[in-house]
mmCIF file of C-alpha atoms in Angstrom:
data_model
loop_
_atom_site.group_PDB
_atom_site.id
_atom_site.type_symbol
_atom_site.label_atom_id
_atom_site.label_comp_id
_atom_site.label_asym_id
_atom_site.label_seq_id
_atom_site.Cartn_x
_atom_site.Cartn_y
_atom_site.Cartn_z
ATOM 1 C CA ALA A 1 68.645 -26.462 16.997
ATOM 2 C CA ILE A 2 66.049 -26.851 14.306
ATOM 3 C CA LEU A 3 63.960 -23.756 13.695
ATOM 4 C CA SER A 4 60.391 -25.019 13.935
ATOM 5 C CA GLU A 5 57.185 -23.076 13.440
ATOM 6 C CA GLU A 6 56.452 -23.332 17.178
ATOM 7 C CA ASN A 7 59.908 -21.944 17.997
ATOM 8 C CA VAL A 8 59.364 -19.018 15.636
ATOM 9 C CA LEU A 9 55.957 -18.221 17.141
ATOM 10 C CA SER A 10 57.258 -18.587 20.656
ATOM 11 C CA THR A 11 60.211 -16.298 19.951
ATOM 12 C CA LEU A 12 58.002 -13.705 18.255
ATOM 13 C CA LEU A 13 55.530 -13.639 21.124
ATOM 14 C CA ARG A 14 58.215 -13.573 23.826
ATOM 15 C CA THR A 15 59.955 -10.664 22.128
ATOM 16 C CA ILE A 16 56.685 -8.735 21.855
ATOM 17 C CA GLN A 17 55.947 -9.532 25.493
ATOM 18 C CA THR A 18 59.319 -8.248 26.755
ATOM 19 C CA LYS A 19 58.038 -4.668 26.515
ATOM 20 C CA THR A 20 60.941 -3.661 24.315
ATOM 21 C CA SER A 21 60.827 -0.005 23.360
ATOM 22 C CA ASN A 22 62.411 -0.608 19.943
ATOM 23 C CA THR A 23 59.545 0.565 17.737
ATOM 24 C CA ASN A 24 61.145 -0.590 14.483
ATOM 25 C CA LEU A 25 61.652 -4.091 15.865
ATOM 26 C CA LEU A 26 58.049 -4.210 17.093
ATOM 27 C CA ILE A 27 56.733 -2.980 13.728
ATOM 28 C CA SER A 28 58.627 -5.812 12.027
ATOM 29 C CA LEU A 29 57.439 -8.409 14.548
ATOM 30 C CA PHE A 30 53.797 -7.348 14.406
ATOM 31 C CA GLY A 31 53.973 -7.224 10.597
ATOM 32 C CA LEU A 32 55.274 -10.787 10.538
ATOM 33 C CA LEU A 33 52.755 -11.972 13.144
ATOM 34 C CA SER A 34 49.913 -10.279 11.250
ATOM 35 C CA ASN A 35 50.913 -12.079 8.054
ATOM 36 C CA LEU A 36 51.219 -15.398 9.860
ATOM 37 C CA ALA A 37 47.745 -14.887 11.345
ATOM 38 C CA LEU A 38 46.301 -14.868 7.830
ATOM 39 C CA HIS A 39 46.805 -18.645 7.760
ATOM 40 C CA ALA A 40 43.948 -20.507 9.418
ATOM 41 C CA ASP A 41 46.145 -23.232 10.881
ATOM 42 C CA VAL A 42 48.534 -20.697 12.419
ATOM 43 C CA ARG A 43 45.764 -18.568 14.009
ATOM 44 C CA SER A 44 44.915 -21.232 16.543
ATOM 45 C CA ARG A 45 48.603 -21.822 17.322
ATOM 46 C CA ILE A 46 49.113 -18.124 18.013
ATOM 47 C CA ALA A 47 46.035 -18.099 20.248
ATOM 48 C CA ASP A 48 47.072 -21.311 22.026
ATOM 49 C CA ALA A 49 50.512 -19.796 22.694
ATOM 50 C CA GLY A 50 48.907 -16.843 24.498
ATOM 51 C CA GLY A 51 49.300 -14.460 21.567
ATOM 52 C CA VAL A 52 45.907 -12.825 22.004
ATOM 53 C CA GLU A 53 46.628 -11.830 25.588
ATOM 54 C CA ILE A 54 50.189 -10.733 24.802
ATOM 55 C CA ILE A 55 49.000 -8.455 21.994
ATOM 56 C CA GLN A 56 46.171 -7.031 24.109
ATOM 57 C CA ASP A 57 48.617 -6.318 26.937
ATOM 58 C CA ARG A 58 50.769 -4.310 24.513
ATOM 59 C CA LEU A 59 47.944 -2.104 23.188
ATOM 60 C CA ALA A 60 47.966 0.371 26.079
ATOM 61 C CA SER A 61 51.704 0.997 25.801
ATOM 62 C CA ILE A 62 51.806 1.528 22.029
ATOM 63 C CA LYS A 63 52.465 5.168 21.144
ATOM 64 C CA ASN A 64 53.325 4.800 17.451
ATOM 65 C CA ALA A 65 50.318 4.887 15.056
ATOM 66 C CA GLN A 66 51.897 2.446 12.574
ATOM 67 C CA LEU A 67 52.651 -0.004 15.358
ATOM 68 C CA LEU A 68 49.102 0.313 16.729
ATOM 69 C CA LEU A 69 47.738 -0.319 13.243
ATOM 70 C CA LEU A 70 49.815 -3.506 12.901
ATOM 71 C CA ALA A 71 48.855 -4.744 16.372
ATOM 72 C CA LEU A 72 45.159 -4.208 15.616
ATOM 73 C CA LYS A 73 45.573 -5.780 12.171
ATOM 74 C CA THR A 74 47.100 -8.832 13.843
ATOM 75 C CA LEU A 75 44.111 -9.057 16.200
ATOM 76 C CA LEU A 76 41.754 -8.630 13.239
ATOM 77 C CA ASN A 77 43.471 -11.453 11.365
ATOM 78 C CA LEU A 78 43.328 -13.635 14.472
ATOM 79 C CA ALA A 79 39.627 -12.788 14.891
ATOM 80 C CA LEU A 80 38.906 -14.469 11.559
ATOM 81 C CA ASN A 81 38.832 -17.582 13.745
ATOM 82 C CA THR A 82 35.421 -17.508 15.467
ATOM 83 C CA ALA A 83 36.765 -18.991 18.701
ATOM 84 C CA VAL A 84 39.533 -16.389 18.827
ATOM 85 C CA ALA A 85 37.014 -13.610 18.103
ATOM 86 C CA LYS A 86 34.931 -14.815 21.041
ATOM 87 C CA THR A 87 38.016 -14.909 23.279
ATOM 88 C CA LEU A 88 38.890 -11.373 22.211
ATOM 89 C CA ALA A 89 35.361 -10.237 23.027
ATOM 90 C CA GLU A 90 35.439 -11.995 26.407
ATOM 91 C CA ASN A 91 38.787 -10.297 27.133
ATOM 92 C CA TYR A 92 37.163 -6.906 26.479
ATOM 93 C CA CYS A 93 39.283 -6.307 23.391
ATOM 94 C CA ALA A 94 36.562 -4.114 21.906
ATOM 95 C CA TYR A 95 36.831 -1.770 24.903
ATOM 96 C CA GLU A 96 40.557 -1.503 24.291
ATOM 97 C CA VAL A 97 40.068 -0.816 20.597
ATOM 98 C CA VAL A 98 37.574 1.912 21.432
ATOM 99 C CA ALA A 99 39.826 3.410 24.116
ATOM 100 C CA HIS A 100 43.177 3.265 22.328
ATOM 101 C CA ALA A 101 42.322 3.384 18.662
ATOM 102 C CA HIS A 102 39.655 6.060 18.862
ATOM 103 C CA ALA A 103 42.015 8.420 20.648
ATOM 104 C CA ARG A 104 44.632 8.007 17.914
ATOM 105 C CA ALA A 105 42.536 7.332 14.820
ATOM 106 C CA SER A 106 42.268 10.786 13.400
ATOM 107 C CA ARG A 107 41.421 12.384 10.101
ATOM 108 C CA ASP A 108 45.031 11.832 9.138
ATOM 109 C CA ASN A 109 44.921 8.076 9.567
ATOM 110 C CA PRO A 110 42.119 6.395 7.597
ATOM 111 C CA ASP A 111 44.024 3.079 7.643
ATOM 112 C CA LEU A 112 43.939 2.996 11.440
ATOM 113 C CA LEU A 113 40.223 3.829 11.346
ATOM 114 C CA LEU A 114 39.636 1.027 8.837
ATOM 115 C CA ILE A 115 41.470 -1.610 10.856
ATOM 116 C CA SER A 116 39.855 -0.440 14.126
ATOM 117 C CA LEU A 117 36.370 -0.545 12.636
ATOM 118 C CA GLY A 118 37.079 -3.884 10.938
ATOM 119 C CA LEU A 119 38.075 -5.407 14.255
ATOM 120 C CA LEU A 120 35.085 -3.870 16.042
ATOM 121 C CA ASP A 121 32.815 -5.146 13.270
ATOM 122 C CA LYS A 122 34.164 -8.674 13.771
ATOM 123 C CA LEU A 123 33.921 -8.466 17.579
ATOM 124 C CA ILE A 124 30.375 -7.107 17.507
ATOM 125 C CA ASP A 125 29.430 -10.267 15.602
ATOM 126 C CA THR A 126 30.086 -12.195 18.808
ATOM 127 C CA GLU A 127 27.239 -12.150 21.287
ATOM 128 C CA VAL A 128 29.635 -11.101 24.031
ATOM 129 C CA ALA A 129 30.713 -7.790 22.493
ATOM 130 C CA ALA A 130 27.253 -7.131 21.083
ATOM 131 C CA ASN A 131 25.963 -6.984 24.653
ATOM 132 C CA GLN A 132 28.572 -4.453 25.811
ATOM 133 C CA ASN A 133 26.851 -1.042 25.662
ATOM 134 C CA GLU A 134 30.056 0.974 25.940
ATOM 135 C CA VAL A 135 31.404 -0.866 22.913
ATOM 136 C CA ALA A 136 28.326 0.030 20.880
ATOM 137 C CA SER A 137 28.547 3.730 21.691
ATOM 138 C CA GLY A 138 32.314 3.833 21.094
ATOM 139 C CA ALA A 139 32.023 1.903 17.829
ATOM 140 C CA GLU A 140 29.222 4.214 16.725
ATOM 141 C CA SER A 141 31.356 7.262 17.505
ATOM 142 C CA ILE A 142 34.336 5.896 15.539
ATOM 143 C CA ALA A 143 32.103 4.921 12.606
ATOM 144 C CA LEU A 144 30.449 8.345 12.460
ATOM 145 C CA ALA A 145 33.844 10.047 12.623
ATOM 146 C CA ALA A 146 35.081 7.837 9.793
ATOM 147 C CA LEU A 147 32.074 8.707 7.637
ATOM 148 C CA GLY A 148 32.416 12.406 8.375
ATOM 149 C CA ASP A 149 36.163 12.606 7.901
ATOM 150 C CA HIS A 150 36.539 10.272 4.901
ATOM 151 C CA PRO A 151 33.279 10.301 2.909
ATOM 152 C CA SER A 152 34.996 9.295 -0.354
ATOM 153 C CA ASN A 153 36.835 6.261 1.080
ATOM 154 C CA LYS A 154 34.537 3.457 -0.117
ATOM 155 C CA GLN A 155 36.136 0.662 1.898
ATOM 156 C CA LEU A 156 36.074 2.681 5.115
ATOM 157 C CA ARG A 157 32.512 3.796 4.425
ATOM 158 C CA SER A 158 31.400 0.191 3.891
ATOM 159 C CA VAL A 159 32.882 -1.020 7.189
ATOM 160 C CA ALA A 160 31.564 2.052 9.067
ATOM 161 C CA ILE A 161 28.047 1.442 7.760
ATOM 162 C CA SER A 162 28.264 -2.239 8.726
ATOM 163 C CA VAL A 163 29.285 -1.277 12.279
ATOM 164 C CA LEU A 164 26.495 1.312 12.503
ATOM 165 C CA GLN A 165 23.914 -1.220 11.358
ATOM 166 C CA LYS A 166 25.066 -3.759 13.936
ATOM 167 C CA VAL A 167 25.117 -1.357 16.868
ATOM 168 C CA SER A 168 21.670 0.000 16.004
ATOM 169 C CA GLU A 169 20.053 -3.468 16.048
#
């Protein structure tokens, strides 16, 4: 059989969906999927194949911080597509980011804070997530924690301030 792009995406998503407990395999798969999602033409294919829902379904079961970071990074890369960002917002992805990422994004993990806030920043840009009050208060809490815990991290500070400005509007 010829290995086509659709076959690769389908296999990646099916493997992620199987609820495998092999963390190293999942880290590799999410890393690959995150990189693929950087390409505009592939973003829509991942979304059309149900990738958004599959990734969101996995968030609650992820225990490993590196794996959570890669899953959220994949969603962030997918959210670069405005239609996908709106779908994520409609699927209450921002609630999940607040619930799962905030609990695990600690002082020891500025990268997870950065990706979480970056995704929230993108989702708040959609009218759907902007109108979700719980998202605003959770995003504000994460942003304030990021500023307090990592005041010298310029990139994190920039994203945190952007989120704070959006939720205060």
